[in-house]
Short mmCIF file of C-alpha atoms in Angstrom, two decimals:
data_model
loop_
_atom_site.label_atom_id
_atom_site.label_comp_id
_atom_site.label_asym_id
_atom_site.label_seq_id
_atom_site.Cartn_x
_atom_site.Cartn_y
_atom_site.Cartn_z
CA MET A 722 105.08 36.33 -112.21
CA HIS A 723 102.78 39.08 -112.04
CA ASP A 724 99.56 37.56 -113.57
CA ALA A 725 97.62 35.17 -111.77
CA GLY A 726 96.41 32.55 -113.95
CA PRO A 727 100.64 31.51 -114.08
CA VAL A 728 101.09 31.87 -110.44
CA ASP A 729 97.87 29.91 -109.38
CA ALA A 730 99.07 27.09 -111.65
CA PHE A 731 102.87 26.84 -110.89
CA GLY A 732 101.03 27.09 -106.96
CA GLU A 733 98.52 23.94 -107.84
CA LEU A 734 101.81 22.18 -109.66
CA ASP A 735 104.01 22.32 -106.59
CA ARG A 736 100.87 21.06 -103.98
CA PHE A 737 100.31 17.81 -106.22
CA ARG A 738 103.72 17.43 -106.84
CA CYS A 739 104.28 17.05 -103.38
CA GLU A 740 100.91 14.65 -102.50
CA LEU A 741 101.77 12.72 -105.24
CA HIS A 742 105.42 11.93 -103.61
CA ARG A 743 103.85 11.03 -100.60
CA CYS A 744 100.97 8.76 -102.37
CA PHE A 745 104.48 6.78 -103.67
CA THR A 746 105.01 4.07 -100.14
CA GLY A 747 107.18 1.92 -102.01
CA ARG A 748 110.33 2.71 -103.72
CA PRO A 749 109.48 6.56 -104.00
CA ASP A 750 112.28 8.14 -104.88
CA ALA A 751 112.85 5.91 -107.69
CA LEU A 752 108.99 5.98 -108.92
CA PHE A 753 108.88 9.93 -108.54
CA GLU A 754 112.14 10.44 -110.62
CA LEU A 755 110.51 7.93 -113.32
CA THR A 756 107.75 10.34 -113.38
CA ASP A 757 110.15 13.07 -113.88
CA ALA A 758 112.48 11.19 -116.62
CA LEU A 759 108.94 10.93 -118.48
CA LEU A 760 108.43 14.21 -118.16
CA CYS A 761 111.39 15.99 -119.45
CA SER A 762 112.18 13.33 -121.94
CA ASP A 763 113.53 14.29 -125.09
CA GLY A 764 110.48 13.29 -127.34
CA PRO A 765 108.20 10.38 -127.36
CA VAL A 766 109.17 7.58 -125.37
CA LYS A 767 110.00 4.41 -127.00
CA SER A 768 111.81 2.39 -123.94
CA LEU A 769 111.66 2.42 -120.46
CA VAL A 770 115.57 1.65 -120.14
CA GLY A 771 115.54 4.63 -122.95
CA LEU A 772 114.23 7.28 -119.80
CA THR A 773 116.92 5.94 -116.93
CA LEU A 774 119.04 8.02 -119.42
CA ALA A 775 117.20 11.28 -118.90
CA PRO A 776 119.03 13.86 -116.58
CA GLU A 777 116.25 13.65 -113.97
CA HIS A 778 116.55 10.03 -113.26
CA ARG A 779 119.51 9.85 -111.43
CA ARG A 780 119.56 5.75 -110.76
CA GLY A 781 120.17 3.05 -112.55
CA HIS A 782 118.18 1.06 -115.43
CA GLY A 783 118.46 -1.53 -111.85
CA ALA A 784 116.33 0.90 -109.87
CA MET A 785 113.80 1.82 -112.29
CA TYR A 786 112.60 -1.83 -112.96
CA ASP A 787 112.31 -2.25 -109.29
CA GLY A 788 110.41 0.52 -108.48
CA LEU A 789 107.63 -0.32 -111.33
CA ASN A 790 107.65 -4.45 -109.94
CA HIS A 791 108.43 -3.99 -106.43
CA GLY A 792 106.74 -0.32 -105.41
CA ARG A 793 103.86 0.45 -104.20
CA ILE A 794 101.13 3.76 -104.54
CA ASP A 795 98.56 4.68 -103.15
CA VAL A 796 96.12 4.34 -105.16
CA GLN A 797 93.24 5.24 -103.66
CA ARG A 798 95.12 8.22 -102.27
CA LEU A 799 96.08 9.47 -105.20
CA ARG A 800 92.60 9.09 -107.15
CA THR A 801 91.77 11.68 -103.84
CA ALA A 802 94.47 13.79 -104.92
CA LEU A 803 93.29 14.31 -109.25
CA ALA A 804 89.92 14.99 -107.64
CA GLY A 805 90.74 17.74 -105.36
CA LEU A 806 92.22 19.73 -108.34
CA SER A 807 91.01 22.07 -110.50
CA LEU A 808 89.17 20.83 -113.18
CA PRO A 809 87.06 22.12 -116.33
CA ARG A 810 83.02 22.61 -116.10
CA ALA A 811 80.43 23.52 -118.84
CA GLY A 812 79.15 27.00 -119.60
CA ASP A 813 76.46 26.16 -116.80
CA GLY A 814 79.27 25.12 -114.15
CA ARG A 815 78.26 21.25 -115.25
CA LEU A 816 81.16 19.00 -114.93
CA MET A 817 81.03 16.24 -117.83
CA LEU A 818 82.92 13.17 -117.46
CA ALA A 819 84.17 10.86 -119.89
CA VAL A 820 84.02 7.12 -119.88
CA ASP A 821 85.73 4.61 -122.18
CA VAL A 822 88.09 1.18 -122.48
CA SER A 823 91.43 1.50 -124.24
CA ALA A 824 93.32 -1.70 -124.74
CA TRP A 825 97.14 -2.30 -123.67
CA LEU A 826 97.93 -4.65 -125.64
CA ARG A 827 99.86 -7.87 -125.22
CA PRO A 828 99.45 -10.56 -128.25
CA ASP A 829 102.96 -12.05 -127.66
CA ALA A 830 103.07 -12.35 -123.51
CA VAL A 831 101.44 -15.64 -123.71
CA THR A 832 102.94 -16.15 -119.75
CA SER A 833 101.93 -12.51 -118.45
CA PRO A 834 98.31 -13.61 -116.34
CA ASP A 835 94.77 -11.99 -116.54
CA ARG A 836 94.44 -10.75 -120.28
CA LEU A 837 91.64 -10.14 -122.30
CA PHE A 838 90.48 -10.03 -125.78
CA CYS A 839 90.49 -6.33 -126.58
CA HIS A 840 88.44 -5.37 -129.73
CA VAL A 841 90.79 -3.46 -132.30
CA TYR A 842 89.09 -1.61 -135.09
CA GLY A 843 90.38 -2.01 -138.13
CA ARG A 844 90.84 0.49 -141.52
CA GLY A 845 88.19 -1.04 -143.83
CA ARG A 846 84.79 -2.32 -142.81
CA SER A 847 84.40 -5.65 -141.71
CA GLN A 848 88.12 -6.21 -140.13
CA ASP A 849 88.41 -5.34 -136.60
CA GLN A 850 89.97 -8.08 -134.58
CA PHE A 851 89.83 -9.72 -131.23
CA ILE A 852 93.68 -8.77 -129.54
CA PRO A 853 94.84 -10.24 -126.22
CA GLY A 854 95.91 -7.68 -124.00
CA TRP A 855 94.96 -5.80 -120.51
CA PRO A 856 92.26 -3.08 -121.15
CA TYR A 857 91.45 -0.19 -118.44
CA SER A 858 88.70 1.85 -117.82
CA PHE A 859 89.31 5.14 -117.87
CA VAL A 860 87.24 8.18 -116.17
CA ALA A 861 88.12 11.66 -117.24
CA ALA A 862 86.59 15.14 -116.75
CA LEU A 863 85.73 17.05 -120.48
CA GLU A 864 86.45 21.00 -121.43
CA PRO A 865 85.08 22.97 -122.63
CA GLY A 866 86.09 25.48 -125.40
CA ARG A 867 88.89 24.88 -128.72
CA THR A 868 91.33 22.57 -126.60
CA SER A 869 91.16 18.93 -125.97
CA TRP A 870 92.25 18.49 -123.37
CA THR A 871 91.27 15.69 -120.49
CA ALA A 872 91.48 15.46 -116.27
CA VAL A 873 92.01 12.06 -116.23
CA LEU A 874 90.23 10.94 -113.01
CA ASP A 875 90.51 7.17 -112.61
CA ALA A 876 91.87 4.18 -114.10
CA VAL A 877 90.45 0.19 -113.76
CA ARG A 878 92.23 -2.72 -115.13
CA LEU A 879 88.99 -5.19 -116.35
CA GLY A 880 89.87 -8.47 -115.07
CA PRO A 881 88.58 -11.55 -116.69
CA ASP A 882 85.92 -12.09 -114.52
CA ASP A 883 84.59 -8.94 -114.04
CA ASP A 884 81.31 -7.49 -115.44
CA VAL A 885 81.82 -4.63 -117.63
CA ALA A 886 78.51 -2.45 -116.26
CA ALA A 887 78.99 -3.17 -112.85
CA VAL A 888 82.21 -1.85 -113.26
CA THR A 889 81.81 1.12 -114.67
CA ALA A 890 79.02 1.61 -112.46
CA GLU A 891 80.97 1.09 -109.66
CA GLN A 892 83.79 2.77 -111.00
CA VAL A 893 81.64 6.13 -112.05
CA ARG A 894 80.09 6.10 -108.33
CA GLN A 895 83.29 5.63 -106.43
CA VAL A 896 84.63 8.99 -108.76
CA LEU A 897 81.82 10.98 -107.99
CA HIS A 898 81.28 10.04 -104.26
CA ARG A 899 85.34 11.70 -104.37
CA LEU A 900 84.09 14.67 -106.55
CA ILE A 901 81.57 15.09 -103.84
CA THR A 902 83.76 15.01 -100.57
CA ALA A 903 86.09 17.11 -102.81
CA GLY A 904 83.65 19.65 -102.94
CA GLN A 905 83.55 19.65 -106.94
CA TRP A 906 79.61 19.18 -106.37
CA HIS A 907 76.89 20.48 -103.82
CA PRO A 908 72.71 20.64 -103.81
CA GLY A 909 71.48 22.24 -105.84
CA ASP A 910 74.16 22.54 -108.52
CA PRO A 911 73.41 20.66 -112.04
CA ASP A 912 73.48 17.03 -112.51
CA VAL A 913 76.97 15.29 -113.93
CA LEU A 914 76.96 14.01 -117.39
CA ALA A 915 78.64 10.87 -117.59
CA VAL A 916 78.95 10.23 -121.46
CA PHE A 917 79.59 6.89 -123.08
CA ASP A 918 80.03 5.20 -126.43
CA SER A 919 78.21 2.37 -128.18
CA GLY A 920 78.97 -0.91 -126.89
CA TYR A 921 77.45 -0.10 -123.41
CA ASP A 922 74.40 -0.67 -121.84
CA LEU A 923 72.77 2.55 -121.18
CA ALA A 924 70.35 1.73 -119.34
CA ARG A 925 71.81 -0.53 -117.04
CA LEU A 926 74.05 1.99 -116.38
CA ALA A 927 71.20 4.70 -115.78
CA PHE A 928 69.48 2.23 -113.32
CA LEU A 929 72.86 1.37 -111.25
CA LEU A 930 73.44 4.87 -110.94
CA ALA A 931 69.98 6.26 -110.25
CA ASP A 932 70.25 7.27 -107.19
CA LEU A 933 73.66 9.64 -107.92
CA PRO A 934 72.65 13.60 -109.47
CA VAL A 935 74.08 11.99 -112.73
CA GLU A 936 72.70 12.19 -116.26
CA VAL A 937 73.73 9.14 -118.49
CA LEU A 938 74.34 10.11 -121.62
CA GLY A 939 75.24 7.67 -124.84
CA ARG A 940 74.95 6.86 -128.20
CA VAL A 941 72.61 3.66 -129.58
CA ARG A 942 72.55 1.51 -132.53
CA SER A 943 70.63 2.20 -135.48
CA ASP A 944 69.04 -0.49 -135.27
CA ARG A 945 67.33 -0.72 -131.68
CA VAL A 946 63.89 -0.74 -131.24
CA LEU A 947 62.20 1.22 -127.99
CA ARG A 948 58.87 1.51 -127.02
CA ARG A 949 56.76 4.80 -126.17
CA PRO A 950 55.38 5.15 -122.84
CA ALA A 951 52.01 2.66 -121.94
CA PRO A 952 48.81 4.53 -123.42
CA ALA A 953 46.63 5.99 -120.61
CA ARG A 954 44.33 2.80 -119.20
CA LEU A 955 40.49 2.68 -121.23
CA ALA A 956 37.57 3.26 -118.29
CA GLY A 957 36.22 -0.06 -117.41
CA ALA A 958 38.87 -2.40 -118.98
CA ILE A 959 40.10 -5.42 -117.11
CA GLY A 960 43.24 -7.20 -116.52
CA ARG A 961 46.71 -6.11 -116.09
CA PRO A 962 47.90 -2.40 -117.53
CA PRO A 963 50.42 -2.26 -120.05
CA LYS A 964 53.87 -1.37 -119.36
CA HIS A 965 54.83 -0.05 -123.04
CA GLY A 966 53.30 1.85 -126.01
CA GLY A 967 54.17 1.03 -129.29
CA GLU A 968 57.12 0.19 -130.94
CA PHE A 969 60.11 3.05 -132.20
CA HIS A 970 61.95 1.46 -134.73
CA LEU A 971 64.68 3.88 -135.28
CA ALA A 972 65.39 1.80 -138.50
CA ASP A 973 62.07 2.99 -139.43
CA PRO A 974 60.84 6.25 -140.01
CA ASP A 975 57.57 5.16 -140.45
CA THR A 976 57.24 4.38 -136.80
CA TRP A 977 58.26 7.83 -135.68
CA PRO A 978 55.45 9.90 -134.11
CA GLY A 979 56.22 13.84 -134.34
CA ALA A 980 59.20 14.84 -132.30
CA ASP A 981 58.51 17.01 -129.12
CA ALA A 982 61.73 19.43 -129.54
CA VAL A 983 63.93 20.14 -132.70
CA THR A 984 66.63 22.19 -132.99
CA VAL A 985 69.18 23.79 -135.64
CA THR A 986 72.30 25.03 -135.42
CA GLU A 987 74.85 25.97 -137.78
CA THR A 988 78.57 25.24 -137.14
CA SER A 989 81.79 26.07 -139.16
CA ARG A 990 82.25 22.38 -139.27
CA TYR A 991 79.64 19.66 -140.08
CA GLY A 992 76.95 22.69 -141.54
CA ILE A 993 73.91 22.64 -140.06
CA ALA A 994 73.04 20.18 -137.48
CA GLU A 995 69.68 19.07 -137.07
CA ALA A 996 68.41 17.60 -133.69
CA GLN A 997 65.30 16.29 -132.93
CA ALA A 998 64.44 14.66 -129.54
CA TRP A 999 61.42 12.12 -128.08
CA ASP A 1000 60.95 12.20 -125.20
CA ARG A 1001 59.84 9.39 -122.91
CA LEU A 1002 61.16 6.36 -124.86
CA HIS A 1003 62.84 3.42 -122.78
CA PRO A 1004 63.79 0.19 -123.94
CA ARG A 1005 62.02 -3.27 -122.78
CA LEU A 1006 64.14 -5.67 -120.57
CA THR A 1007 63.68 -9.30 -120.93
CA ARG A 1008 64.68 -11.65 -118.46
CA ARG A 1009 68.14 -12.49 -119.68
CA ALA A 1010 72.01 -11.33 -119.09
CA ALA A 1011 72.21 -9.24 -116.24
CA TRP A 1012 68.21 -8.75 -115.92
CA LEU A 1013 68.04 -12.97 -115.43
CA GLN A 1014 68.14 -12.45 -111.20
CA HIS A 1015 66.56 -9.52 -110.79
CA GLN A 1016 64.15 -9.37 -107.87
CA GLY A 1017 60.52 -7.87 -108.91
CA ASP A 1018 59.28 -6.79 -112.23
CA LEU A 1019 61.62 -5.14 -114.56
CA PRO A 1020 61.62 -1.69 -114.21
CA VAL A 1021 60.59 0.92 -116.83
CA LEU A 1022 63.74 2.75 -117.32
CA GLU A 1023 62.37 5.77 -119.37
CA GLY A 1024 64.56 8.98 -121.43
CA THR A 1025 65.13 11.19 -124.02
CA LEU A 1026 66.13 10.19 -127.46
CA ILE A 1027 68.59 12.41 -130.11
CA ARG A 1028 68.59 11.73 -134.20
CA LEU A 1029 71.28 13.64 -134.85
CA SER A 1030 72.28 14.41 -138.19
CA VAL A 1031 74.99 17.06 -140.06
CA ASP A 1032 75.56 18.26 -143.17
CA HIS A 1033 78.97 16.29 -144.43
CA LEU A 1034 81.86 15.30 -142.06
CA PRO A 1035 85.10 15.86 -143.23
CA GLY A 1036 85.78 12.93 -145.80
CA ASP A 1037 82.04 12.44 -146.04
CA ARG A 1038 79.84 14.53 -147.91
CA ASP A 1039 76.61 12.01 -146.88
CA PRO A 1040 77.17 11.25 -143.24
CA LYS A 1041 74.40 8.76 -141.42
CA PRO A 1042 72.92 10.30 -138.47
CA LEU A 1043 73.59 10.06 -135.15
CA TRP A 1044 71.25 8.27 -132.31
CA LEU A 1045 72.06 9.72 -128.60
CA TRP A 1046 70.09 8.37 -125.47
CA SER A 1047 69.63 10.31 -122.71
CA SER A 1048 68.46 9.27 -118.93
CA ARG A 1049 66.68 12.53 -118.46
CA THR A 1050 63.19 13.03 -119.07
CA GLY A 1051 61.09 16.09 -120.45
CA ALA A 1052 64.47 17.80 -121.83
CA SER A 1053 63.96 21.55 -123.52
CA PRO A 1054 65.77 22.18 -126.42
CA SER A 1055 68.87 24.06 -125.22
CA HIS A 1056 69.42 21.00 -122.93
CA VAL A 1057 68.89 18.58 -126.20
CA ASP A 1058 71.63 20.91 -127.87
CA ARG A 1059 73.98 20.27 -124.90
CA LEU A 1060 73.50 17.20 -125.33
CA TRP A 1061 74.78 16.36 -128.40
CA GLN A 1062 77.19 19.12 -128.21
CA THR A 1063 78.59 17.05 -124.60
CA PHE A 1064 78.91 13.90 -126.60
CA LEU A 1065 80.79 15.46 -129.38
CA ARG A 1066 83.24 16.42 -127.31
CA ARG A 1067 83.82 12.64 -125.61
CA PHE A 1068 86.13 12.14 -128.63
CA ASP A 1069 88.54 14.41 -126.34
CA LEU A 1070 89.58 11.29 -124.76
CA GLU A 1071 90.47 9.48 -127.88
CA HIS A 1072 92.99 12.20 -128.19
CA THR A 1073 94.08 11.55 -124.62
CA PHE A 1074 94.46 8.13 -125.32
CA ARG A 1075 96.61 8.66 -128.04
CA LEU A 1076 99.18 10.93 -126.28
CA PHE A 1077 98.98 8.69 -123.75
CA LYS A 1078 100.70 5.93 -126.63
CA GLN A 1079 102.03 7.48 -128.91
CA THR A 1080 104.29 10.39 -126.92
CA LEU A 1081 104.27 9.09 -123.28
CA GLY A 1082 104.44 5.67 -124.18
CA TRP A 1083 101.82 3.41 -121.86
CA THR A 1084 101.70 0.60 -124.37
CA ALA A 1085 105.74 0.86 -125.01
CA PRO A 1086 106.66 -1.32 -122.08
CA LYS A 1087 106.80 -5.02 -122.60
CA LEU A 1088 105.69 -5.55 -118.89
CA ARG A 1089 104.99 -9.41 -117.73
CA ASP A 1090 102.83 -8.66 -114.24
CA PRO A 1091 99.91 -6.90 -114.94
CA HIS A 1092 100.38 -5.44 -111.24
CA ALA A 1093 103.35 -3.34 -113.02
CA ALA A 1094 101.47 -2.53 -116.01
CA ASP A 1095 99.03 -0.90 -112.99
CA ARG A 1096 101.84 0.78 -111.28
CA TRP A 1097 103.21 2.40 -114.38
CA THR A 1098 99.84 3.06 -115.62
CA TRP A 1099 99.24 5.30 -112.63
CA LEU A 1100 102.81 7.45 -113.57
CA VAL A 1101 101.49 7.99 -116.68
CA ILE A 1102 98.36 9.48 -115.34
CA ALA A 1103 100.41 11.53 -113.08
CA GLY A 1104 102.18 12.59 -115.40
CA HIS A 1105 99.61 14.36 -117.90
CA THR A 1106 97.96 15.42 -114.94
CA GLN A 1107 101.30 17.35 -114.39
CA LEU A 1108 101.39 18.43 -117.57
CA ARG A 1109 97.66 19.78 -117.75
CA LEU A 1110 98.49 22.02 -115.21
CA ALA A 1111 101.90 23.32 -116.27
CA ARG A 1112 99.67 23.88 -119.68
CA HIS A 1113 99.86 27.34 -118.96
CA LEU A 1114 103.26 27.70 -118.15
CA ALA A 1115 104.99 26.07 -121.29
CA GLN A 1116 106.04 28.51 -124.20
CA ASP A 1117 104.95 27.59 -127.95
CA LEU A 1118 108.18 25.76 -128.77
CA ARG A 1119 108.36 26.06 -132.48
CA ARG A 1120 110.86 25.74 -135.74
CA PRO A 1121 111.35 28.75 -137.55
CA TRP A 1122 109.09 27.63 -140.39
CA ASN A 1123 106.00 26.42 -137.75
CA VAL A 1124 103.58 29.14 -137.51
CA PRO A 1125 102.32 29.64 -133.66
CA HIS A 1126 100.12 26.84 -132.51
CA PRO A 1127 96.35 27.86 -133.80
CA ARG A 1128 94.83 26.11 -130.99
CA ALA A 1129 96.77 27.00 -127.81
CA GLY A 1130 96.07 24.60 -124.62
CA SER A 1131 96.32 21.81 -126.53
CA PRO A 1132 98.17 18.51 -125.32
CA GLN A 1133 100.11 18.96 -128.17
CA HIS A 1134 100.86 22.76 -127.13
CA ALA A 1135 101.93 21.77 -123.76
CA TYR A 1136 104.37 19.08 -124.64
CA GLY A 1137 106.82 20.24 -127.85
CA VAL A 1138 105.33 21.36 -131.05
CA GLY A 1139 106.01 18.52 -133.83
CA PHE A 1140 103.22 15.93 -132.55
CA GLY A 1141 99.84 16.37 -134.48
CA THR A 1142 99.74 19.12 -137.13
CA CYS A 1143 100.39 22.20 -135.18
CA ALA A 1144 103.74 22.18 -138.00
CA ARG A 1145 102.43 24.28 -140.93
CA ARG A 1146 104.80 25.50 -143.54
CA PRO A 1147 104.64 29.27 -144.76
CA PRO A 1148 103.82 29.21 -147.90
CA ASP A 1149 107.24 31.68 -149.22
CA ARG A 1150 109.53 29.33 -147.12
CA PRO A 1151 111.28 26.63 -149.20
CA VAL A 1152 110.36 22.87 -148.68
CA HIS A 1153 113.73 21.20 -148.35
CA ARG A 1154 113.14 17.29 -148.29
CA ASN A 1155 116.24 16.02 -146.65
CA PRO A 1156 116.42 17.33 -142.30
CA ALA A 1157 119.13 19.77 -141.05
CA PRO A 1158 122.24 18.51 -139.77
CA PRO A 1159 122.37 18.58 -136.17
CA VAL A 1160 123.74 21.81 -134.43
CA PRO A 1161 126.78 21.01 -132.93
CA GLY A 1162 127.17 20.67 -129.03
CA ALA A 1163 123.05 19.56 -129.16
CA ARG A 1164 122.02 16.74 -127.48
CA PRO A 1165 121.02 14.26 -129.80
CA GLY A 1166 116.58 13.84 -131.17
CA ARG A 1167 116.34 17.67 -128.56
CA ARG A 1168 113.77 20.46 -129.88
CA THR A 1169 116.01 22.85 -131.78
CA ALA A 1170 115.83 25.44 -133.80
CA ASP A 1171 117.42 24.68 -137.13
CA PRO A 1172 119.52 26.96 -138.70
CA GLN A 1173 118.00 29.42 -141.47
CA PRO A 1174 118.90 28.11 -145.24
CA THR A 1175 121.24 30.29 -147.39
CA THR A 1176 120.06 30.07 -150.71
CA THR A 1177 116.64 30.51 -151.95
CA SER A 1178 116.12 27.60 -153.68
CA ALA A 1179 115.67 24.07 -152.50
CA LYS A 1180 118.54 22.96 -153.56
CA PRO A 1181 121.67 24.29 -154.97
CA ARG A 1182 122.99 23.76 -158.22
CA ASN A 1183 126.31 22.03 -157.63
CA GLY A 1184 127.79 20.28 -154.78
CA PRO A 1185 125.51 18.31 -152.16
CA SER A 1186 122.23 19.94 -150.96
CA PRO A 1187 123.25 21.83 -147.89
CA TRP A 1188 120.09 20.29 -145.58
CA THR A 1189 121.38 16.64 -146.13
CA SER A 1190 122.99 14.73 -143.22
CA ARG A 1191 126.24 13.55 -143.31
CA SER A 1192 125.34 9.69 -143.02
CA THR A 1193 123.01 10.29 -146.20
CA ALA A 1194 125.77 11.83 -148.39
CA GLN A 1195 127.89 8.93 -147.39
CA VAL A 1196 125.46 6.11 -148.02
CA LYS A 1197 124.62 8.32 -151.40
CA GLU A 1198 128.98 8.41 -152.27
CA GLN A 1199 128.99 5.33 -151.34
CA ALA A 1200 126.32 3.95 -153.39
CA LYS A 1201 127.72 6.12 -156.74
CA GLU A 1202 130.93 4.39 -155.92
CA CYS A 1203 129.43 0.71 -156.01
CA PHE A 1204 128.29 1.03 -159.08
CA VAL A 1205 131.35 1.70 -161.06
CA SER A 1206 133.07 -0.49 -159.18
CA PRO A 1207 133.58 -4.70 -160.79
CA LEU A 1208 130.91 -5.57 -157.38
CA GLY A 1209 128.79 -3.56 -158.70
CA PRO A 1210 124.75 -3.18 -156.70
CA ARG A 1211 125.18 -6.74 -155.38
CA GLY A 1212 128.70 -5.92 -154.54
CA PHE A 1213 127.84 -3.29 -152.38
CA ARG A 1214 124.56 -4.79 -150.70
CA ARG A 1215 127.57 -7.36 -149.40
CA ARG A 1216 129.57 -4.82 -147.97
CA ALA A 1217 126.67 -2.70 -146.47
CA ARG A 1218 125.90 -5.85 -144.21
#
């Protein structure tokens, strides 16, 4: 390879694979071959035992289960290896981290310990559910540009007695320490931007991470009430000076003062995006919940409040505004634009969860022991990291009627065509409802190109469609015979059983 990019990618991938094998301290070969089988499977992973049929897995299914149940992984060493890889950065060289929780639902595993009620969104309004499962908190580095790849750096399973805010703050702290040790951040560099979704206590996270070079950014609910800065103390006033100013109701525009910064950006997907920013707004803390045992006066955590409104969303012509809060004060208009654009990049982590579950089969195994689930989770993270490092070495595997992938570099592009919206049919190609027959000698399920059609119409006038599989044609012929037989359709169903 003459191009320096693929050579560097191949070398980094090779070094990571060597370090990954050293991280497996118990049953290393079984765990390593299971990871290779995960990467080289023909399609989405549906079960663990199916991975043992891959040529890369040279052991039986018993060794595979033994590796998951009794193997050992040096997780701390693997985390250090992930922090030392080349990480994506923003245009100004800033690291952008996204933090979110994804659940491994286990509603039927009544004997599995450490299950929690995980929040699951429903299809309609007020249809959210709480299903037992294992929630995992992930930290990933976001990547700018037209891509949905993320670099997963850490994963922690939340236990029944864990405080989500405390565990998340400690997780982000450890990730930052590893990034600084690996040379990913130096004094004088821009602060690391940590992005959170709604549901996190942003003020408490900012308080727990105040001693680190990190800026907390997250979404706040539209019914929150913040406080403005305390007014200046009048001359000759007596008594305790006020700590809070007037109220700022997010749902009441009459309480909004003039914005400190206003930016207008024209986007191709959302139309005109207008961002209004108010400086030095803070929530009023009370001695309840996490602040009950706080020693001394409660802190005043000031930040920047951003209101983002767009013309339209995909499928919604009247979208509601989005409220964001950042722990940094004195944000310039350019930094305000960078904040809301970075928050929109946070949704790339949702695509990573989708790739984990639907393609890599993260939640497909029915494991009983949560420690075995932790080992499988780290194997999936290691496999995803290898896919990310090897994406520049992969070719665009597409069928004859597929156009080249419009967004090269996406996870679906590296894993194979067929997942996502990359499979588009040219307008001059006929539509065939039935799948093409398997190529003789091809392995079932392998991504191979289908033969070219020999006719210009979707179905010839005489005879069955050449694109109908043999099993489908036999079912149709059997159904035709049953309707002329004395048994009738009822007899056909009885024979089909």
